[in-house]
Short mmCIF file of C-alpha atoms and ligand atoms in Angstrom, two decimals:
data_model
loop_
_atom_site.label_atom_id
_atom_site.label_comp_id
_atom_site.label_asym_id
_atom_site.label_seq_id
_atom_site.Cartn_x
_atom_site.Cartn_y
_atom_site.Cartn_z
CA MET X 190 1.01 5.41 10.42
CA LEU X 191 0.40 2.42 8.19
CA THR X 192 -0.35 2.54 4.48
CA ALA X 193 -1.31 -0.50 2.44
CA LEU X 194 -1.31 -0.72 -1.36
CA ALA X 195 -4.04 -2.93 -2.75
CA GLY X 196 -6.11 -4.11 -5.68
CA GLY X 197 -9.42 -5.95 -5.30
CA VAL X 198 -10.09 -9.39 -3.87
CA GLY X 199 -6.71 -10.64 -2.55
CA GLY X 200 -5.80 -7.23 -1.21
CA SER X 201 -9.08 -6.58 0.54
CA LYS X 202 -8.82 -9.81 2.54
CA LEU X 203 -5.58 -8.64 4.14
CA LEU X 204 -6.99 -5.12 4.55
CA LEU X 205 -9.85 -6.56 6.59
CA GLY X 206 -7.36 -8.27 8.89
CA LEU X 207 -5.30 -5.06 9.14
CA LYS X 208 -8.40 -3.01 9.94
CA TYR X 209 -9.18 -5.24 12.93
CA GLU X 210 -5.58 -5.47 14.13
CA MET X 211 -5.03 -1.70 13.80
CA ASN X 212 -8.40 -0.80 15.38
CA GLY X 213 -9.47 1.05 12.23
CA VAL X 214 -6.37 3.27 11.97
CA GLY X 215 -4.59 3.16 8.62
CA THR X 216 -4.89 3.98 4.96
CA ALA X 217 -5.38 1.87 1.87
CA VAL X 218 -4.22 3.19 -1.50
CA VAL X 219 -6.27 1.34 -4.10
CA ASN X 220 -5.73 0.71 -7.81
CA THR X 221 -8.10 2.51 -10.20
CA ALA X 222 -6.56 1.41 -13.50
CA ASP X 223 -9.27 -1.22 -13.99
CA ASP X 224 -12.05 1.36 -13.63
CA GLU X 225 -14.47 1.31 -16.55
CA GLU X 226 -17.60 3.07 -17.77
CA PHE X 227 -20.72 0.95 -18.16
CA PHE X 228 -24.08 2.48 -19.18
CA GLY X 229 -22.50 5.90 -18.69
CA LEU X 230 -21.61 5.07 -15.07
CA HIS X 231 -18.15 5.20 -13.52
CA VAL X 232 -17.38 1.77 -12.03
CA SER X 233 -14.33 1.41 -9.74
CA PRO X 234 -14.16 -2.38 -9.20
CA ASP X 235 -11.17 -2.48 -6.84
CA ILE X 236 -12.32 0.41 -4.67
CA ASP X 237 -15.77 -1.13 -4.41
CA THR X 238 -14.42 -4.59 -3.56
CA VAL X 239 -12.33 -3.00 -0.78
CA ILE X 240 -15.25 -0.93 0.56
CA TYR X 241 -17.72 -3.84 0.43
CA THR X 242 -15.23 -6.16 2.14
CA LEU X 243 -14.41 -3.72 4.93
CA SER X 244 -18.10 -2.89 5.41
CA GLY X 245 -19.12 -6.55 5.62
CA LEU X 246 -21.24 -6.26 2.44
CA ALA X 247 -19.05 -8.25 0.05
CA ASP X 248 -20.16 -11.34 -1.78
CA GLU X 249 -17.14 -13.37 -0.72
CA SER X 250 -18.03 -16.41 -2.83
CA LYS X 251 -17.90 -14.39 -6.07
CA GLY X 252 -15.13 -12.08 -4.84
CA TRP X 253 -16.86 -8.94 -6.12
CA GLY X 254 -20.23 -7.23 -5.78
CA ILE X 255 -22.66 -7.19 -2.87
CA ARG X 256 -23.87 -10.32 -1.08
CA GLY X 257 -27.49 -11.17 -1.96
CA ASP X 258 -27.67 -8.55 -4.72
CA THR X 259 -30.26 -8.94 -7.49
CA PHE X 260 -29.83 -8.23 -11.21
CA HIS X 261 -33.24 -6.94 -12.36
CA THR X 262 -31.87 -3.70 -13.85
CA LEU X 263 -29.24 -5.58 -15.83
CA GLU X 264 -31.86 -8.06 -17.08
CA MET X 265 -34.00 -5.19 -18.33
CA LEU X 266 -30.97 -3.53 -19.96
CA GLY X 267 -30.37 -6.88 -21.70
CA ARG X 268 -33.95 -6.82 -23.04
CA LEU X 269 -33.20 -3.37 -24.41
CA GLY X 270 -30.30 -4.86 -26.36
CA CYS X 271 -27.42 -3.76 -24.10
CA GLU X 272 -24.39 -5.95 -23.42
CA THR X 273 -24.66 -7.53 -19.97
CA TRP X 274 -21.42 -9.51 -19.57
CA PHE X 275 -20.28 -7.28 -16.71
CA LYS X 276 -22.62 -8.33 -13.93
CA LEU X 277 -23.70 -5.14 -12.18
CA GLY X 278 -26.16 -5.89 -9.39
CA ASP X 279 -29.03 -3.59 -8.42
CA ARG X 280 -27.50 -2.43 -5.12
CA ASP X 281 -24.03 -2.23 -6.67
CA LEU X 282 -25.51 0.02 -9.38
CA ALA X 283 -26.63 2.48 -6.70
CA ILE X 284 -22.96 3.01 -5.81
CA HIS X 285 -22.01 3.65 -9.45
CA ILE X 286 -24.94 6.03 -9.90
CA TYR X 287 -23.95 7.94 -6.78
CA ARG X 288 -20.25 8.06 -7.78
CA THR X 289 -21.06 9.27 -11.30
CA MET X 290 -23.53 11.87 -10.03
CA ARG X 291 -20.96 13.31 -7.60
CA LEU X 292 -18.14 13.26 -10.17
CA ARG X 293 -20.38 15.13 -12.63
CA ALA X 294 -21.12 17.68 -9.90
CA GLY X 295 -17.36 18.32 -9.65
CA ALA X 296 -16.30 16.11 -6.72
CA SER X 297 -13.02 14.22 -7.06
CA LEU X 298 -12.84 10.41 -6.99
CA THR X 299 -11.00 10.79 -3.66
CA GLU X 300 -13.88 12.77 -2.18
CA VAL X 301 -16.63 10.46 -3.50
CA THR X 302 -14.74 7.38 -2.31
CA ALA X 303 -14.46 8.86 1.19
CA GLU X 304 -18.20 9.58 1.21
CA ILE X 305 -19.14 6.06 0.09
CA ALA X 306 -16.68 4.39 2.48
CA GLU X 307 -17.95 6.46 5.41
CA ARG X 308 -21.64 5.94 4.67
CA LEU X 309 -21.28 2.19 4.17
CA GLY X 310 -19.19 1.88 7.34
CA ALA X 311 -15.85 0.71 5.90
CA GLY X 312 -14.06 1.98 9.03
CA TRP X 313 -10.71 2.53 7.31
CA LYS X 314 -9.33 5.32 5.14
CA ILE X 315 -9.59 4.35 1.47
CA LEU X 316 -7.81 6.43 -1.16
CA PRO X 317 -8.01 5.93 -4.92
CA MET X 318 -4.42 5.92 -6.22
CA THR X 319 -5.15 9.01 -8.35
CA ASP X 320 -7.96 11.36 -9.35
CA ASP X 321 -6.71 11.23 -12.92
CA ARG X 322 -7.76 8.77 -15.59
CA VAL X 323 -5.53 5.70 -15.96
CA ARG X 324 -6.75 2.61 -17.83
CA THR X 325 -5.09 -0.78 -18.13
CA TRP X 326 -5.01 -2.17 -21.66
CA ILE X 327 -3.91 -5.72 -22.30
CA GLU X 328 -2.00 -6.42 -25.49
CA THR X 329 -2.88 -9.99 -26.49
CA LEU X 330 -2.25 -12.21 -29.48
CA GLU X 331 -5.76 -11.13 -30.59
CA GLY X 332 -4.83 -7.44 -30.31
CA PRO X 333 -5.14 -4.82 -27.55
CA MET X 334 -8.21 -4.75 -25.30
CA PRO X 335 -9.39 -2.85 -22.21
CA PHE X 336 -8.74 -4.76 -18.97
CA GLN X 337 -12.38 -5.66 -18.17
CA THR X 338 -12.87 -6.99 -21.71
CA TYR X 339 -9.79 -9.21 -21.28
CA PHE X 340 -10.67 -10.27 -17.75
CA VAL X 341 -14.46 -10.56 -17.55
CA LYS X 342 -15.80 -10.69 -21.11
CA ARG X 343 -13.10 -13.03 -22.44
CA GLY X 344 -12.34 -14.81 -19.13
CA ALA X 345 -8.59 -13.95 -19.12
CA ALA X 346 -8.17 -16.65 -21.78
CA ASP X 347 -6.04 -14.65 -24.24
CA ARG X 348 -2.27 -14.87 -24.18
CA VAL X 349 -0.86 -11.64 -22.73
CA VAL X 350 1.94 -10.02 -24.73
CA SER X 351 2.31 -6.80 -22.75
CA ILE X 352 0.39 -4.47 -20.47
CA GLU X 353 -0.12 -0.76 -20.92
CA TYR X 354 -1.38 1.74 -18.35
CA ARG X 355 -2.89 4.39 -20.58
CA GLY X 356 -2.72 7.87 -19.13
CA VAL X 357 -0.27 6.99 -16.35
CA GLU X 358 2.47 9.31 -17.68
CA ARG X 359 0.15 12.30 -17.19
CA ALA X 360 -1.52 11.06 -13.99
CA ARG X 361 -0.42 12.20 -10.54
CA PRO X 362 -0.95 10.43 -7.24
CA SER X 363 -3.44 12.48 -5.23
CA ARG X 364 -2.19 14.86 -2.54
CA GLU X 365 -3.69 12.49 0.05
CA VAL X 366 -1.75 9.51 -1.35
CA VAL X 367 1.55 11.38 -1.30
CA GLN X 368 0.88 12.58 2.25
CA ALA X 369 -0.04 9.06 3.43
CA LEU X 370 3.17 7.62 1.97
CA LYS X 371 5.30 10.41 3.41
CA GLU X 372 3.82 10.00 6.89
CA SER X 373 3.97 6.19 6.91
CA ASP X 374 6.13 4.25 9.34
CA ALA X 375 5.47 1.20 7.20
CA VAL X 376 3.96 0.30 3.84
CA ILE X 377 2.37 -3.09 3.27
CA ILE X 378 1.88 -4.28 -0.29
CA CYS X 379 -1.12 -6.58 -0.18
CA PRO X 380 -1.18 -9.94 -2.02
CA SER X 381 -2.70 -8.30 -5.08
CA ASN X 382 -1.79 -8.84 -8.71
CA PRO X 383 1.66 -7.22 -9.22
CA PHE X 384 0.91 -6.23 -12.84
CA LEU X 385 -2.76 -5.35 -12.71
CA SER X 386 -3.13 -3.86 -9.23
CA ILE X 387 0.23 -2.76 -7.79
CA GLU X 388 2.21 -1.70 -10.87
CA PRO X 389 -0.30 1.05 -11.85
CA ILE X 390 0.18 2.58 -8.37
CA LEU X 391 3.98 2.28 -8.60
CA ARG X 392 3.98 3.93 -12.04
CA LEU X 393 2.43 7.16 -10.73
CA GLU X 394 4.95 9.96 -10.60
CA GLY X 395 7.08 9.88 -7.48
CA VAL X 396 5.54 6.80 -5.83
CA ARG X 397 8.43 4.42 -6.43
CA THR X 398 10.91 7.07 -5.31
CA LEU X 399 8.92 7.71 -2.12
CA LEU X 400 9.00 3.97 -1.36
CA ARG X 401 12.73 3.76 -2.06
CA GLN X 402 13.50 6.73 0.16
CA MET X 403 11.19 5.79 3.03
CA ASP X 404 12.69 5.67 6.51
CA GLY X 405 10.15 3.00 7.44
CA VAL X 406 9.83 -0.54 6.24
CA VAL X 407 8.20 -1.76 3.02
CA LEU X 408 6.74 -5.27 3.24
CA ALA X 409 4.98 -7.27 0.54
CA VAL X 410 2.85 -10.39 0.89
CA SER X 411 3.30 -12.75 -2.04
CA PRO X 412 0.14 -13.16 -4.13
CA ILE X 413 1.66 -16.34 -5.58
CA VAL X 414 1.44 -19.48 -3.46
CA GLY X 415 2.71 -22.82 -4.70
CA GLY X 416 2.99 -21.51 -8.28
CA ARG X 417 -0.62 -20.29 -8.35
CA ALA X 418 -2.27 -16.95 -7.75
CA LEU X 419 -4.33 -16.54 -4.58
CA LYS X 420 -7.04 -15.18 -6.90
CA GLY X 421 -7.21 -14.14 -10.54
CA PRO X 422 -4.80 -14.40 -13.44
CA ALA X 423 -1.49 -13.28 -11.84
CA ALA X 424 0.27 -16.65 -12.33
CA LYS X 425 -0.96 -17.00 -15.91
CA ILE X 426 0.14 -13.46 -16.79
CA MET X 427 3.58 -14.06 -15.27
CA ALA X 428 3.95 -17.22 -17.33
CA ASP X 429 2.71 -15.42 -20.50
CA LEU X 430 5.32 -12.71 -19.89
CA GLY X 431 8.07 -15.32 -19.55
CA MET X 432 8.44 -15.27 -15.76
CA GLU X 433 8.27 -18.14 -13.32
CA PRO X 434 5.11 -17.62 -11.19
CA SER X 435 6.83 -17.52 -7.80
CA PRO X 436 7.34 -15.25 -4.77
CA ALA X 437 10.93 -14.75 -5.99
CA SER X 438 9.68 -13.26 -9.27
CA VAL X 439 7.38 -10.95 -7.31
CA ALA X 440 10.28 -9.93 -5.04
CA GLU X 441 12.33 -9.17 -8.16
CA LEU X 442 9.61 -6.78 -9.37
CA TYR X 443 9.74 -4.88 -6.07
CA ARG X 444 13.42 -5.36 -5.18
CA ASP X 445 14.46 -1.69 -5.53
CA PHE X 446 12.30 -0.69 -2.55
CA LEU X 447 11.29 -3.90 -0.75
CA ASP X 448 12.61 -4.70 2.75
CA ILE X 449 10.55 -7.77 3.69
CA MET X 450 8.72 -10.43 1.68
CA VAL X 451 6.09 -12.60 3.35
CA LEU X 452 5.74 -15.98 1.71
CA ASP X 453 3.73 -19.08 2.34
CA ARG X 454 5.19 -22.17 4.02
CA VAL X 455 4.83 -24.12 0.75
CA ASP X 456 7.28 -21.64 -0.84
CA ALA X 457 9.94 -21.81 1.89
CA HIS X 458 12.48 -23.04 -0.71
CA TYR X 459 12.53 -19.52 -2.25
CA VAL X 460 14.06 -17.98 0.89
CA ASP X 461 17.68 -18.12 -0.31
CA GLU X 462 16.86 -16.61 -3.70
CA ILE X 463 14.91 -13.75 -2.10
CA SER X 464 17.52 -13.19 0.64
CA SER X 465 20.20 -12.89 -2.06
CA MET X 466 18.33 -9.79 -3.31
CA GLY X 467 18.89 -8.20 0.12
CA ILE X 468 15.25 -8.76 1.11
CA LYS X 469 14.33 -10.34 4.45
CA THR X 470 11.72 -13.09 4.47
CA VAL X 471 8.88 -14.12 6.75
CA ILE X 472 7.40 -17.57 6.29
CA THR X 473 3.85 -18.15 7.44
CA ASP X 474 0.39 -19.33 6.33
CA THR X 475 -0.86 -16.83 3.76
CA ILE X 476 -4.14 -18.40 2.65
CA MET X 477 -6.91 -16.27 4.15
CA ASN X 478 -10.32 -17.91 4.21
CA SER X 479 -11.63 -17.13 7.69
CA LEU X 480 -11.50 -13.81 9.53
CA ASP X 481 -9.10 -15.46 12.01
CA GLU X 482 -6.71 -16.27 9.16
CA LYS X 483 -6.95 -12.71 7.82
CA ARG X 484 -6.21 -11.30 11.27
CA ALA X 485 -3.36 -13.75 11.89
CA LEU X 486 -1.61 -12.80 8.63
CA ALA X 487 -2.19 -9.10 9.35
CA ARG X 488 -0.65 -9.56 12.83
CA ARG X 489 2.35 -11.33 11.35
CA CYS X 490 2.90 -8.44 8.89
CA LEU X 491 2.51 -5.80 11.60
CA GLU X 492 5.00 -7.62 13.83
CA ALA X 493 7.46 -7.85 10.95
CA VAL X 494 7.30 -4.09 10.23
CA GLY X 495 7.52 -3.30 13.95
CA ILE X 496 4.07 -1.75 14.40
CA ILE X 497 3.06 -4.39 16.97
N1 FO1 Q 731 -15.69 -9.87 -12.20
C1 FO1 Q 731 -16.08 -10.90 -12.96
O1 FO1 Q 731 -15.31 -11.85 -13.12
N2 FO1 Q 731 -17.32 -10.92 -13.58
C2 FO1 Q 731 -18.19 -9.90 -13.44
O2 FO1 Q 731 -19.28 -9.94 -14.03
C3 FO1 Q 731 -17.82 -8.80 -12.59
C4 FO1 Q 731 -18.70 -7.76 -12.32
C5 FO1 Q 731 -18.30 -6.75 -11.43
C6 FO1 Q 731 -19.20 -5.73 -11.11
C7 FO1 Q 731 -18.81 -4.71 -10.24
C8 FO1 Q 731 -17.51 -4.73 -9.69
O3 FO1 Q 731 -17.16 -3.74 -8.85
C9 FO1 Q 731 -16.64 -5.74 -10.00
C10 FO1 Q 731 -17.02 -6.77 -10.87
N3 FO1 Q 731 -16.15 -7.80 -11.18
C11 FO1 Q 731 -16.54 -8.83 -11.99
C12 FO1 Q 731 -14.81 -7.86 -10.62
C13 FO1 Q 731 -13.80 -7.03 -11.35
O4 FO1 Q 731 -13.99 -6.83 -12.67
C14 FO1 Q 731 -12.38 -7.60 -11.16
O5 FO1 Q 731 -12.30 -8.45 -10.10
C15 FO1 Q 731 -11.38 -6.55 -10.86
O6 FO1 Q 731 -11.38 -5.52 -11.76
C16 FO1 Q 731 -9.97 -7.17 -10.76
O7 FO1 Q 731 -9.34 -6.65 -9.67
#
């Protein structure tokens, strides 16, 4: 059994490769701390990015939303005086309407996610990290703000002072997440933002301990390549928090449970530093533009953890 931990864009690229290389067998545990309510609807950006990517519906140029979507509903909401900085497309809105409707009828986020993933043809098991409410708040020099306000409305321009995962102390990983981790021969941490996507999952009660105590191997793919994030503000946040944006800093964040770190060829000079933490390294090409590149990186990870 393989379980992968992921956020949105960077993570879903590797998940697509893993899905092909594993013939659809495996589980993704996905961050929900950047979920948000818009127009009374429950939006789960990372889950949707993963589902759209695995179903072949994703708008890969934007990195989120559905390819070819239109924005007529949002335009009309704008005419009614609503804020429209979060670009919800018409087809995308159907997913949020469906999710909200099912949640209100008493379904869990885990159940609704399984329904959406199955009906859109994701072909891979996708689990929200929790059914409980956790929300990332970014403390900036301008004050605290919800994650989507920091990231989308204000373009991740504010200096980050600290990050808070509101509700995480009371939240529990779902039964399905705990079972997946317990049954895993290997866990792959996708090249997702360590603070915004992976840390909320690790903060859930028992998750870090399960990873530490695992018989199988835990591997992470560095989201930082050549000092920059594959996508999004990871490098900037690391710098704001006083860390060098590097695979070694990422390894440091995971060192209590990490067995193998996959880093890009351009970062080969970090091998000694990472090895000195007792973590093995794999050096390869980690930029994933084409499907071939996604599959090649997935294969490399699966070889390293001994699944192929
Ligand atoms: N990201 C943006 O940068 N701008 C947007 O307008 C935007 C809209 C959006 C709508 C639905 C959705 O599922 C995701 C959306 N995202 C948008 C992406 C999202 O906010 C972030 O990429 C993730 O939360 C970070 O992992």
